[in-house]
mmCIF file of C-alpha atoms in Angstrom:
data_model
loop_
_atom_site.group_PDB
_atom_site.id
_atom_site.type_symbol
_atom_site.label_atom_id
_atom_site.label_comp_id
_atom_site.label_asym_id
_atom_site.label_seq_id
_atom_site.Cartn_x
_atom_site.Cartn_y
_atom_site.Cartn_z
ATOM 1 C CA UNK A 1 -16.480 80.616 -46.316
ATOM 2 C CA UNK A 2 -16.335 80.506 -49.943
ATOM 3 C CA UNK A 3 -18.115 76.829 -49.775
ATOM 4 C CA UNK A 4 -21.016 78.538 -48.524
ATOM 5 C CA UNK A 5 -22.052 78.680 -44.612
ATOM 6 C CA UNK A 6 -24.659 75.948 -44.927
ATOM 7 C CA UNK A 7 -21.649 73.426 -45.056
ATOM 8 C CA UNK A 8 -20.171 74.559 -42.128
ATOM 9 C CA UNK A 9 -20.959 72.887 -38.626
ATOM 10 C CA UNK A 10 -22.678 74.943 -36.071
ATOM 11 C CA UNK A 11 -19.723 74.806 -33.780
ATOM 12 C CA UNK A 12 -17.576 76.986 -36.319
ATOM 13 C CA UNK A 13 -20.597 79.478 -36.768
ATOM 14 C CA UNK A 14 -21.182 79.915 -33.201
ATOM 15 C CA UNK A 15 -17.519 80.603 -32.952
ATOM 16 C CA UNK A 16 -17.505 83.075 -35.442
ATOM 17 C CA UNK A 17 -21.005 84.270 -34.173
ATOM 18 C CA UNK A 18 -19.267 84.765 -30.688
ATOM 19 C CA UNK A 19 -16.542 86.651 -32.803
ATOM 20 C CA UNK A 20 -19.473 89.509 -33.722
ATOM 21 C CA UNK A 21 -19.101 87.639 -36.914
ATOM 22 C CA UNK A 22 -23.101 88.626 -38.173
ATOM 23 C CA UNK A 23 -22.942 86.931 -40.867
ATOM 24 C CA UNK A 24 -22.322 83.475 -39.220
ATOM 25 C CA UNK A 25 -24.714 84.476 -36.567
ATOM 26 C CA UNK A 26 -27.246 84.802 -39.560
ATOM 27 C CA UNK A 27 -26.780 81.700 -41.164
ATOM 28 C CA UNK A 28 -27.445 79.769 -37.240
ATOM 29 C CA UNK A 29 -30.498 81.988 -37.239
ATOM 30 C CA UNK A 30 -31.742 80.661 -40.419
ATOM 31 C CA UNK A 31 -30.810 76.796 -39.320
ATOM 32 C CA UNK A 32 -32.993 77.019 -36.528
ATOM 33 C CA UNK A 33 -35.286 79.250 -37.237
ATOM 34 C CA UNK A 34 -37.891 77.160 -38.480
ATOM 35 C CA UNK A 35 -37.820 75.089 -35.931
ATOM 36 C CA UNK A 36 -37.710 77.555 -33.073
ATOM 37 C CA UNK A 37 -40.543 79.463 -34.758
ATOM 38 C CA UNK A 38 -42.536 75.553 -34.707
ATOM 39 C CA UNK A 39 -41.877 75.090 -30.645
ATOM 40 C CA UNK A 40 -43.272 78.775 -30.142
ATOM 41 C CA UNK A 41 -46.433 78.004 -32.029
ATOM 42 C CA UNK A 42 -47.224 75.314 -30.601
ATOM 43 C CA UNK A 43 -46.828 77.146 -27.143
ATOM 44 C CA UNK A 44 -48.257 80.525 -27.665
ATOM 45 C CA UNK A 45 -50.052 79.283 -30.563
ATOM 46 C CA UNK A 46 -49.700 81.878 -33.744
ATOM 47 C CA UNK A 47 -47.395 82.133 -36.026
ATOM 48 C CA UNK A 48 -47.576 86.245 -35.172
ATOM 49 C CA UNK A 49 -46.567 85.479 -31.538
ATOM 50 C CA UNK A 50 -44.415 82.975 -32.625
ATOM 51 C CA UNK A 51 -42.195 85.013 -34.364
ATOM 52 C CA UNK A 52 -41.996 88.206 -31.852
ATOM 53 C CA UNK A 53 -40.566 84.676 -29.584
ATOM 54 C CA UNK A 54 -38.264 83.991 -32.338
ATOM 55 C CA UNK A 55 -36.514 87.558 -32.106
ATOM 56 C CA UNK A 56 -36.534 87.652 -28.661
ATOM 57 C CA UNK A 57 -34.911 84.653 -28.832
ATOM 58 C CA UNK A 58 -32.020 85.477 -31.594
ATOM 59 C CA UNK A 59 -31.392 88.430 -29.557
ATOM 60 C CA UNK A 60 -30.819 87.323 -25.994
ATOM 61 C CA UNK A 61 -28.888 84.636 -27.735
ATOM 62 C CA UNK A 62 -26.459 86.878 -29.770
ATOM 63 C CA UNK A 63 -26.000 88.662 -26.561
ATOM 64 C CA UNK A 64 -25.508 85.354 -24.430
ATOM 65 C CA UNK A 65 -22.772 83.676 -26.804
ATOM 66 C CA UNK A 66 -20.109 84.270 -24.693
ATOM 67 C CA UNK A 67 -21.870 82.414 -22.146
ATOM 68 C CA UNK A 68 -22.468 79.101 -24.447
ATOM 69 C CA UNK A 69 -19.478 77.206 -22.866
ATOM 70 C CA UNK A 70 -19.537 73.764 -25.995
ATOM 71 C CA UNK A 71 -20.719 75.762 -28.756
ATOM 72 C CA UNK A 72 -21.495 72.627 -30.793
ATOM 73 C CA UNK A 73 -24.443 72.557 -28.649
ATOM 74 C CA UNK A 74 -25.848 75.761 -30.435
ATOM 75 C CA UNK A 75 -29.068 74.078 -31.278
ATOM 76 C CA UNK A 76 -30.329 73.123 -28.350
ATOM 77 C CA UNK A 77 -29.254 75.763 -26.317
ATOM 78 C CA UNK A 78 -31.251 78.109 -28.893
ATOM 79 C CA UNK A 79 -34.221 75.805 -28.774
ATOM 80 C CA UNK A 80 -33.882 76.531 -25.181
ATOM 81 C CA UNK A 81 -33.743 79.984 -24.773
ATOM 82 C CA UNK A 82 -37.338 79.648 -27.449
ATOM 83 C CA UNK A 83 -39.246 77.742 -24.638
ATOM 84 C CA UNK A 84 -38.305 79.729 -22.352
ATOM 85 C CA UNK A 85 -39.549 82.401 -23.930
ATOM 86 C CA UNK A 86 -42.918 81.155 -25.113
ATOM 87 C CA UNK A 87 -43.512 80.505 -21.609
ATOM 88 C CA UNK A 88 -42.760 84.269 -20.719
ATOM 89 C CA UNK A 89 -44.647 85.689 -23.466
ATOM 90 C CA UNK A 90 -47.773 83.720 -22.363
ATOM 91 C CA UNK A 91 -47.307 85.272 -19.180
ATOM 92 C CA UNK A 92 -46.408 88.306 -20.151
ATOM 93 C CA UNK A 93 -50.279 88.431 -21.880
ATOM 94 C CA UNK A 94 -52.005 86.715 -18.615
ATOM 95 C CA UNK A 95 -51.578 90.481 -17.873
ATOM 96 C CA UNK A 96 -53.860 91.918 -20.563
ATOM 97 C CA UNK A 97 -57.196 89.678 -20.383
ATOM 98 C CA UNK A 98 -58.527 91.135 -24.074
ATOM 99 C CA UNK A 99 -55.459 89.732 -25.495
ATOM 100 C CA UNK A 100 -55.918 86.226 -23.373
ATOM 101 C CA UNK A 101 -59.895 86.211 -24.547
ATOM 102 C CA UNK A 102 -58.266 86.408 -28.148
ATOM 103 C CA UNK A 103 -55.831 83.641 -28.178
ATOM 104 C CA UNK A 104 -58.276 81.714 -26.064
ATOM 105 C CA UNK A 105 -60.607 81.801 -29.198
ATOM 106 C CA UNK A 106 -58.264 80.886 -31.442
ATOM 107 C CA UNK A 107 -57.110 77.894 -29.194
ATOM 108 C CA UNK A 108 -60.721 76.556 -28.667
ATOM 109 C CA UNK A 109 -60.640 76.475 -32.690
ATOM 110 C CA UNK A 110 -57.699 74.448 -32.956
ATOM 111 C CA UNK A 111 -59.442 72.097 -30.984
ATOM 112 C CA UNK A 112 -62.119 72.007 -32.480
ATOM 113 C CA UNK A 113 -63.001 68.525 -34.297
ATOM 114 C CA UNK A 114 -64.664 70.654 -37.343
ATOM 115 C CA UNK A 115 -60.900 72.300 -37.514
ATOM 116 C CA UNK A 116 -59.714 71.787 -41.315
ATOM 117 C CA UNK A 117 -56.642 70.655 -39.757
ATOM 118 C CA UNK A 118 -58.411 67.468 -37.633
ATOM 119 C CA UNK A 119 -58.596 63.942 -38.128
ATOM 120 C CA UNK A 120 -61.672 63.701 -39.486
ATOM 121 C CA UNK A 121 -60.456 66.147 -42.127
ATOM 122 C CA UNK A 122 -57.049 65.047 -43.045
ATOM 123 C CA UNK A 123 -57.298 61.640 -42.078
ATOM 124 C CA UNK A 124 -53.560 60.953 -40.644
ATOM 125 C CA UNK A 125 -51.996 60.127 -37.745
ATOM 126 C CA UNK A 126 -50.009 63.024 -37.257
ATOM 127 C CA UNK A 127 -53.163 64.769 -37.441
ATOM 128 C CA UNK A 128 -54.667 62.724 -34.894
ATOM 129 C CA UNK A 129 -52.095 63.325 -32.618
ATOM 130 C CA UNK A 130 -51.966 67.802 -33.280
ATOM 131 C CA UNK A 131 -55.785 67.176 -32.571
ATOM 132 C CA UNK A 132 -55.674 64.711 -29.397
ATOM 133 C CA UNK A 133 -52.431 67.314 -28.164
ATOM 134 C CA UNK A 134 -54.744 70.000 -28.493
ATOM 135 C CA UNK A 135 -57.146 68.792 -26.333
ATOM 136 C CA UNK A 136 -54.709 67.675 -23.213
ATOM 137 C CA UNK A 137 -54.897 70.334 -19.952
ATOM 138 C CA UNK A 138 -52.405 73.178 -20.542
ATOM 139 C CA UNK A 139 -49.280 72.125 -18.999
ATOM 140 C CA UNK A 140 -49.087 68.842 -19.790
ATOM 141 C CA UNK A 141 -48.989 70.571 -23.588
ATOM 142 C CA UNK A 142 -45.779 72.449 -22.726
ATOM 143 C CA UNK A 143 -44.259 70.036 -21.202
ATOM 144 C CA UNK A 144 -44.574 67.680 -23.859
ATOM 145 C CA UNK A 145 -44.023 70.475 -26.653
ATOM 146 C CA UNK A 146 -41.061 71.427 -24.267
ATOM 147 C CA UNK A 147 -40.181 68.130 -24.506
ATOM 148 C CA UNK A 148 -40.632 66.943 -28.165
ATOM 149 C CA UNK A 149 -40.519 70.089 -29.919
ATOM 150 C CA UNK A 150 -37.425 71.474 -27.895
ATOM 151 C CA UNK A 151 -35.493 68.249 -26.755
ATOM 152 C CA UNK A 152 -35.312 70.065 -23.166
ATOM 153 C CA UNK A 153 -34.156 67.963 -20.400
ATOM 154 C CA UNK A 154 -36.935 67.699 -17.022
ATOM 155 C CA UNK A 155 -34.643 70.345 -15.358
ATOM 156 C CA UNK A 156 -34.540 73.059 -18.250
ATOM 157 C CA UNK A 157 -38.564 71.781 -18.665
ATOM 158 C CA UNK A 158 -38.572 72.750 -14.554
ATOM 159 C CA UNK A 159 -36.728 76.152 -15.513
ATOM 160 C CA UNK A 160 -38.716 77.445 -17.568
ATOM 161 C CA UNK A 161 -42.326 76.613 -16.674
ATOM 162 C CA UNK A 162 -41.266 77.094 -13.013
ATOM 163 C CA UNK A 163 -42.071 74.068 -10.990
ATOM 164 C CA UNK A 164 -40.269 71.054 -10.156
ATOM 165 C CA UNK A 165 -38.508 68.255 -12.164
ATOM 166 C CA UNK A 166 -40.679 65.719 -10.189
ATOM 167 C CA UNK A 167 -43.499 67.891 -12.126
ATOM 168 C CA UNK A 168 -42.517 67.668 -15.193
ATOM 169 C CA UNK A 169 -41.575 63.982 -15.471
ATOM 170 C CA UNK A 170 -45.592 63.144 -13.893
ATOM 171 C CA UNK A 171 -47.259 65.556 -16.384
ATOM 172 C CA UNK A 172 -44.841 64.630 -19.335
ATOM 173 C CA UNK A 173 -45.917 60.717 -18.470
ATOM 174 C CA UNK A 174 -49.929 61.488 -18.528
ATOM 175 C CA UNK A 175 -49.118 63.514 -21.342
ATOM 176 C CA UNK A 176 -47.831 60.800 -23.305
ATOM 177 C CA UNK A 177 -50.049 58.396 -22.010
ATOM 178 C CA UNK A 178 -53.255 60.042 -22.636
ATOM 179 C CA UNK A 179 -51.757 60.840 -26.257
ATOM 180 C CA UNK A 180 -50.637 57.051 -27.229
ATOM 181 C CA UNK A 181 -54.193 55.997 -25.577
ATOM 182 C CA UNK A 182 -56.118 58.495 -28.007
ATOM 183 C CA UNK A 183 -53.695 57.535 -31.199
ATOM 184 C CA UNK A 184 -54.268 53.473 -30.398
ATOM 185 C CA UNK A 185 -57.949 54.506 -30.236
ATOM 186 C CA UNK A 186 -57.773 56.113 -33.584
ATOM 187 C CA UNK A 187 -56.047 52.696 -35.465
ATOM 188 C CA UNK B 1 -55.543 48.616 -25.402
ATOM 189 C CA UNK B 2 -52.407 48.099 -24.417
ATOM 190 C CA UNK B 3 -51.885 50.967 -22.049
ATOM 191 C CA UNK B 4 -53.338 51.323 -19.376
ATOM 192 C CA UNK B 5 -54.434 55.368 -17.555
ATOM 193 C CA UNK B 6 -51.365 55.420 -14.340
ATOM 194 C CA UNK B 7 -50.185 51.998 -13.507
ATOM 195 C CA UNK B 8 -49.385 48.229 -14.991
ATOM 196 C CA UNK B 9 -51.419 45.350 -13.927
ATOM 197 C CA UNK B 10 -47.869 44.338 -12.792
ATOM 198 C CA UNK B 11 -46.990 47.368 -10.694
ATOM 199 C CA UNK B 12 -44.803 49.231 -12.301
ATOM 200 C CA UNK B 13 -45.758 52.993 -13.473
ATOM 201 C CA UNK B 14 -46.321 54.490 -16.422
ATOM 202 C CA UNK B 15 -44.307 57.462 -15.243
ATOM 203 C CA UNK B 16 -41.127 55.383 -14.945
ATOM 204 C CA UNK B 17 -41.834 54.250 -18.267
ATOM 205 C CA UNK B 18 -41.533 57.469 -19.231
ATOM 206 C CA UNK B 19 -39.017 58.411 -18.028
ATOM 207 C CA UNK B 20 -37.021 55.717 -19.323
ATOM 208 C CA UNK B 21 -37.367 56.443 -22.647
ATOM 209 C CA UNK B 22 -35.668 59.930 -21.879
ATOM 210 C CA UNK B 23 -33.275 58.715 -19.308
ATOM 211 C CA UNK B 24 -32.565 54.611 -20.017
ATOM 212 C CA UNK B 25 -32.658 54.237 -16.456
ATOM 213 C CA UNK B 26 -35.227 52.526 -14.731
ATOM 214 C CA UNK B 27 -34.833 50.830 -11.308
ATOM 215 C CA UNK B 28 -35.541 47.447 -12.227
ATOM 216 C CA UNK B 29 -34.467 46.752 -15.652
ATOM 217 C CA UNK B 30 -34.322 42.393 -15.863
ATOM 218 C CA UNK B 31 -38.160 43.018 -14.954
ATOM 219 C CA UNK B 32 -38.992 45.249 -17.993
ATOM 220 C CA UNK B 33 -37.048 42.953 -19.885
ATOM 221 C CA UNK B 34 -38.865 40.153 -18.923
ATOM 222 C CA UNK B 35 -42.725 42.064 -18.212
ATOM 223 C CA UNK B 36 -44.931 41.903 -21.383
ATOM 224 C CA UNK B 37 -47.432 44.634 -19.577
ATOM 225 C CA UNK B 38 -44.434 46.904 -19.828
ATOM 226 C CA UNK B 39 -43.009 45.523 -23.358
ATOM 227 C CA UNK B 40 -46.490 46.579 -24.583
ATOM 228 C CA UNK B 41 -46.553 49.677 -22.743
ATOM 229 C CA UNK B 42 -43.338 50.514 -23.487
ATOM 230 C CA UNK B 43 -43.579 49.899 -27.382
ATOM 231 C CA UNK B 44 -46.664 52.183 -27.418
ATOM 232 C CA UNK B 45 -44.725 55.450 -26.025
ATOM 233 C CA UNK B 46 -42.138 54.528 -28.370
ATOM 234 C CA UNK B 47 -44.567 54.590 -31.128
ATOM 235 C CA UNK B 48 -46.217 57.678 -29.895
ATOM 236 C CA UNK B 49 -42.454 59.332 -29.447
ATOM 237 C CA UNK B 50 -41.443 57.771 -33.527
ATOM 238 C CA UNK B 51 -44.956 59.705 -34.640
ATOM 239 C CA UNK B 52 -43.506 63.155 -32.083
ATOM 240 C CA UNK B 53 -40.853 62.880 -34.499
ATOM 241 C CA UNK B 54 -42.942 62.536 -37.821
ATOM 242 C CA UNK B 55 -45.166 65.469 -36.579
ATOM 243 C CA UNK B 56 -42.150 68.029 -35.398
ATOM 244 C CA UNK B 57 -41.191 67.760 -39.104
ATOM 245 C CA UNK B 58 -44.260 68.556 -40.677
ATOM 246 C CA UNK B 59 -44.494 71.393 -37.985
ATOM 247 C CA UNK B 60 -40.668 72.435 -38.879
ATOM 248 C CA UNK B 61 -41.905 73.046 -42.824
ATOM 249 C CA UNK B 62 -44.983 74.244 -42.388
ATOM 250 C CA UNK B 63 -42.754 76.837 -40.055
ATOM 251 C CA UNK B 64 -40.977 77.777 -43.230
ATOM 252 C CA UNK B 65 -37.410 77.733 -44.529
ATOM 253 C CA UNK B 66 -34.596 79.954 -43.349
ATOM 254 C CA UNK B 67 -34.945 81.916 -46.458
ATOM 255 C CA UNK B 68 -38.416 82.994 -45.923
ATOM 256 C CA UNK B 69 -39.597 86.078 -45.515
ATOM 257 C CA UNK B 70 -40.719 86.167 -41.901
ATOM 258 C CA UNK B 71 -36.986 85.024 -41.179
ATOM 259 C CA UNK B 72 -35.509 88.201 -43.449
ATOM 260 C CA UNK B 73 -38.332 90.364 -41.526
ATOM 261 C CA UNK B 74 -36.259 88.743 -38.017
ATOM 262 C CA UNK B 75 -33.073 89.024 -39.075
ATOM 263 C CA UNK B 76 -33.977 92.850 -40.142
ATOM 264 C CA UNK B 77 -35.241 93.733 -36.766
ATOM 265 C CA UNK B 78 -32.390 92.315 -34.677
ATOM 266 C CA UNK B 79 -30.084 95.088 -35.529
ATOM 267 C CA UNK B 80 -27.219 93.136 -33.888
ATOM 268 C CA UNK B 81 -24.800 95.249 -32.122
ATOM 269 C CA UNK B 82 -21.352 94.965 -33.152
ATOM 270 C CA UNK B 83 -18.766 93.191 -30.228
ATOM 271 C CA UNK B 84 -15.800 95.391 -29.889
ATOM 272 C CA UNK B 85 -13.877 93.587 -27.509
ATOM 273 C CA UNK B 86 -10.824 95.195 -25.464
ATOM 274 C CA UNK B 87 -9.227 98.068 -27.349
ATOM 275 C CA UNK B 88 -5.106 98.223 -28.637
ATOM 276 C CA UNK B 89 -3.550 101.040 -28.449
ATOM 277 C CA UNK B 90 -1.411 101.999 -31.628
ATOM 278 C CA UNK B 91 1.540 103.948 -31.842
ATOM 279 C CA UNK B 92 0.716 107.404 -33.166
ATOM 280 C CA UNK B 93 2.771 108.828 -35.960
ATOM 281 C CA UNK B 94 2.547 112.129 -34.196
ATOM 282 C CA UNK B 95 3.197 113.131 -30.119
ATOM 283 C CA UNK B 96 -0.076 113.496 -28.873
ATOM 284 C CA UNK B 97 -2.342 111.439 -31.366
ATOM 285 C CA UNK B 98 -4.332 108.482 -29.940
ATOM 286 C CA UNK B 99 -4.755 105.869 -31.981
ATOM 287 C CA UNK B 100 -6.336 102.328 -31.383
ATOM 288 C CA UNK B 101 -8.111 98.934 -33.071
ATOM 289 C CA UNK B 102 -10.569 96.679 -31.536
ATOM 290 C CA UNK B 103 -10.151 93.422 -30.554
ATOM 291 C CA UNK B 104 -13.115 92.635 -32.726
ATOM 292 C CA UNK B 105 -11.813 94.147 -36.061
ATOM 293 C CA UNK B 106 -8.432 92.019 -35.511
ATOM 294 C CA UNK B 107 -10.471 88.723 -35.651
ATOM 295 C CA UNK B 108 -12.541 89.676 -38.205
ATOM 296 C CA UNK B 109 -9.218 90.454 -40.162
ATOM 297 C CA UNK B 110 -8.219 86.431 -39.299
ATOM 298 C CA UNK B 111 -11.677 85.535 -40.621
ATOM 299 C CA UNK B 112 -11.020 87.275 -43.800
ATOM 300 C CA UNK B 113 -7.739 85.443 -44.188
ATOM 301 C CA UNK B 114 -9.110 82.568 -43.478
ATOM 302 C CA UNK B 115 -11.705 82.833 -46.010
ATOM 303 C CA UNK B 116 -9.740 83.566 -48.661
ATOM 304 C CA UNK B 117 -7.977 80.248 -48.530
ATOM 305 C CA UNK B 118 -10.107 77.451 -50.120
ATOM 306 C CA UNK B 119 -10.968 74.298 -47.935
ATOM 307 C CA UNK B 120 -11.048 76.112 -44.814
ATOM 308 C CA UNK B 121 -13.503 77.691 -42.501
ATOM 309 C CA UNK B 122 -12.200 79.874 -39.329
ATOM 310 C CA UNK B 123 -14.313 79.489 -36.680
ATOM 311 C CA UNK B 124 -13.461 81.167 -32.714
ATOM 312 C CA UNK B 125 -10.540 83.951 -32.614
ATOM 313 C CA UNK B 126 -8.475 84.288 -29.395
ATOM 314 C CA UNK B 127 -6.071 86.677 -28.856
ATOM 315 C CA UNK B 128 -4.314 85.148 -25.539
ATOM 316 C CA UNK B 129 -2.007 88.168 -23.750
ATOM 317 C CA UNK B 130 -2.119 91.401 -22.206
ATOM 318 C CA UNK B 131 -3.434 93.053 -26.272
ATOM 319 C CA UNK B 132 -4.170 96.526 -24.279
ATOM 320 C CA UNK B 133 -0.369 96.926 -23.444
ATOM 321 C CA UNK B 134 1.945 97.962 -26.660
ATOM 322 C CA UNK B 135 4.580 94.913 -27.640
ATOM 323 C CA UNK B 136 3.400 92.626 -25.001
ATOM 324 C CA UNK B 137 3.632 88.772 -26.460
ATOM 325 C CA UNK B 138 0.339 87.351 -27.846
ATOM 326 C CA UNK B 139 -0.724 84.120 -28.892
ATOM 327 C CA UNK B 140 -3.343 84.022 -31.466
ATOM 328 C CA UNK B 141 -5.386 80.857 -31.349
ATOM 329 C CA UNK B 142 -7.993 80.043 -33.991
ATOM 330 C CA UNK B 143 -10.551 76.908 -34.305
ATOM 331 C CA UNK B 144 -10.844 75.748 -37.471
ATOM 332 C CA UNK B 145 -12.607 73.538 -40.271
ATOM 333 C CA UNK B 146 -11.127 71.606 -43.100
ATOM 334 C CA UNK B 147 -13.135 70.749 -45.988
ATOM 335 C CA UNK B 148 -12.845 67.175 -46.642
ATOM 336 C CA UNK B 149 -9.942 66.206 -49.383
ATOM 337 C CA UNK B 150 -8.152 69.362 -48.608
ATOM 338 C CA UNK B 151 -4.683 68.556 -47.094
ATOM 339 C CA UNK B 152 -5.308 69.616 -43.228
ATOM 340 C CA UNK B 153 -1.485 70.039 -43.106
ATOM 341 C CA UNK B 154 -0.816 71.839 -46.317
ATOM 342 C CA UNK B 155 -3.895 73.757 -45.662
ATOM 343 C CA UNK B 156 -3.111 74.994 -42.065
ATOM 344 C CA UNK B 157 0.720 75.322 -43.261
ATOM 345 C CA UNK B 158 -0.655 78.510 -45.333
ATOM 346 C CA UNK B 159 -2.963 80.014 -43.416
ATOM 347 C CA UNK B 160 -0.324 80.248 -40.689
ATOM 348 C CA UNK B 161 1.693 82.031 -42.945
ATOM 349 C CA UNK B 162 -0.985 84.481 -44.562
ATOM 350 C CA UNK B 163 -2.001 85.253 -41.046
ATOM 351 C CA UNK B 164 1.448 86.006 -39.671
ATOM 352 C CA UNK B 165 1.852 88.622 -42.909
ATOM 353 C CA UNK B 166 -2.019 90.023 -42.476
ATOM 354 C CA UNK B 167 -1.510 90.545 -38.708
ATOM 355 C CA UNK B 168 2.226 92.110 -39.451
ATOM 356 C CA UNK B 169 0.533 94.306 -41.942
ATOM 357 C CA UNK B 170 -2.205 95.422 -40.335
ATOM 358 C CA UNK B 171 -1.793 95.103 -36.727
ATOM 359 C CA UNK B 172 1.096 95.994 -34.251
ATOM 360 C CA UNK B 173 0.798 93.173 -32.153
ATOM 361 C CA UNK B 174 3.853 91.023 -31.497
ATOM 362 C CA UNK B 175 3.007 87.894 -32.177
ATOM 363 C CA UNK B 176 4.325 85.036 -30.014
ATOM 364 C CA UNK B 177 2.730 82.262 -31.761
ATOM 365 C CA UNK B 178 -0.676 81.619 -34.006
ATOM 366 C CA UNK B 179 -1.734 78.287 -32.385
ATOM 367 C CA UNK B 180 -4.787 76.878 -34.846
ATOM 368 C CA UNK B 181 -6.920 73.952 -33.371
ATOM 369 C CA UNK B 182 -8.971 72.066 -36.147
ATOM 370 C CA UNK B 183 -12.607 70.889 -34.776
ATOM 371 C CA UNK B 184 -13.674 68.889 -37.650
ATOM 372 C CA UNK B 185 -13.444 67.555 -41.459
ATOM 373 C CA UNK B 186 -15.855 68.965 -43.137
ATOM 374 C CA UNK B 187 -18.075 66.820 -45.764
ATOM 375 C CA UNK B 188 -18.876 67.386 -49.319
ATOM 376 C CA UNK B 189 -21.771 69.105 -50.214
ATOM 377 C CA UNK B 190 -24.448 66.042 -50.752
ATOM 378 C CA UNK B 191 -25.515 65.707 -54.643
ATOM 379 C CA UNK B 192 -29.370 65.359 -53.568
ATOM 380 C CA UNK B 193 -31.242 68.214 -53.153
ATOM 381 C CA UNK B 194 -30.929 69.871 -49.129
ATOM 382 C CA UNK B 195 -33.667 68.754 -46.992
ATOM 383 C CA UNK B 196 -35.769 71.986 -45.951
ATOM 384 C CA UNK B 197 -34.416 72.933 -42.827
ATOM 385 C CA UNK B 198 -30.850 73.240 -44.821
ATOM 386 C CA UNK B 199 -31.074 77.206 -45.477
ATOM 387 C CA UNK B 200 -29.577 77.731 -49.004
ATOM 388 C CA UNK B 201 -26.842 80.056 -49.471
#
């Protein structure tokens, strides 16, 4: 591809990657890695965990590329794997309470209004949304992040969280209502 | 406050509106179109959606670029193992020797031939037919994107010729046909600098 990989559409890169072209796979990883990392970080709470998740997700993607029916849909597929892996990562962490306590402390920090990221300091609507998101119940927050960051369907979120699609629908609605109300108050 | 906690005064639930936002489906579309309560709540949810997209954009930018060290570290750790595919027997010069090449080597050859032709990008390549049987007819299917401004038919013919020559030189496949499928026309690189999500080559 003499004109550069960044120009080449997903479907072509995914087709090459499924034939074993590591350069094409790496181009896809570089294209969607930042969004995978952003999504994983919002779920796991740290970039360190997110990087583990992204690495595991890419490994899984490489092994399962031949199961991808529509090569043009590779972005959603990568994000779906990232979402599931992020949740798995949290479940594994539950087995190690000392690690969990550490992460809870970090999460509490994010919820703290004196945090530099908080709306009061930053003053932007996005910062206010970020703070409101951090105050949501965990299951609602996960549904919201998987939907808005991972662009997943209700069924896909349900499968990642091991709950019913109706539960996803309800939690997502409650998350949105709370966030929308808080954003109206902020304005 | 345009958005109540659970149900609107008109009796509709916010869950219905939230689902409508994702699927476009709602039990009573006529009511939705005319109900000021529903419209106000929907507007509020849509504002949140827009803000969420903005938030995601900032988070992706904060996560870094695909060319950053963290991404490189991840890629270095992956150590992607090769996919050999099927084993294709070759005729040995000395009886008793066993020679073969892999399907993966042939698709790599197809990509290399495609990449040497300006204006095209080769995607998926499939070898149809039983390549494990010497002399069995094989159809080579190649997915292809052509850069905008390049003559599609001319480039396709050129690729077919080069592929036929390369496959005859480097393999013993009995190539019955080379089928090309142009799946995309690539737009030329924009003059503006790429967005943060677009990795640099």
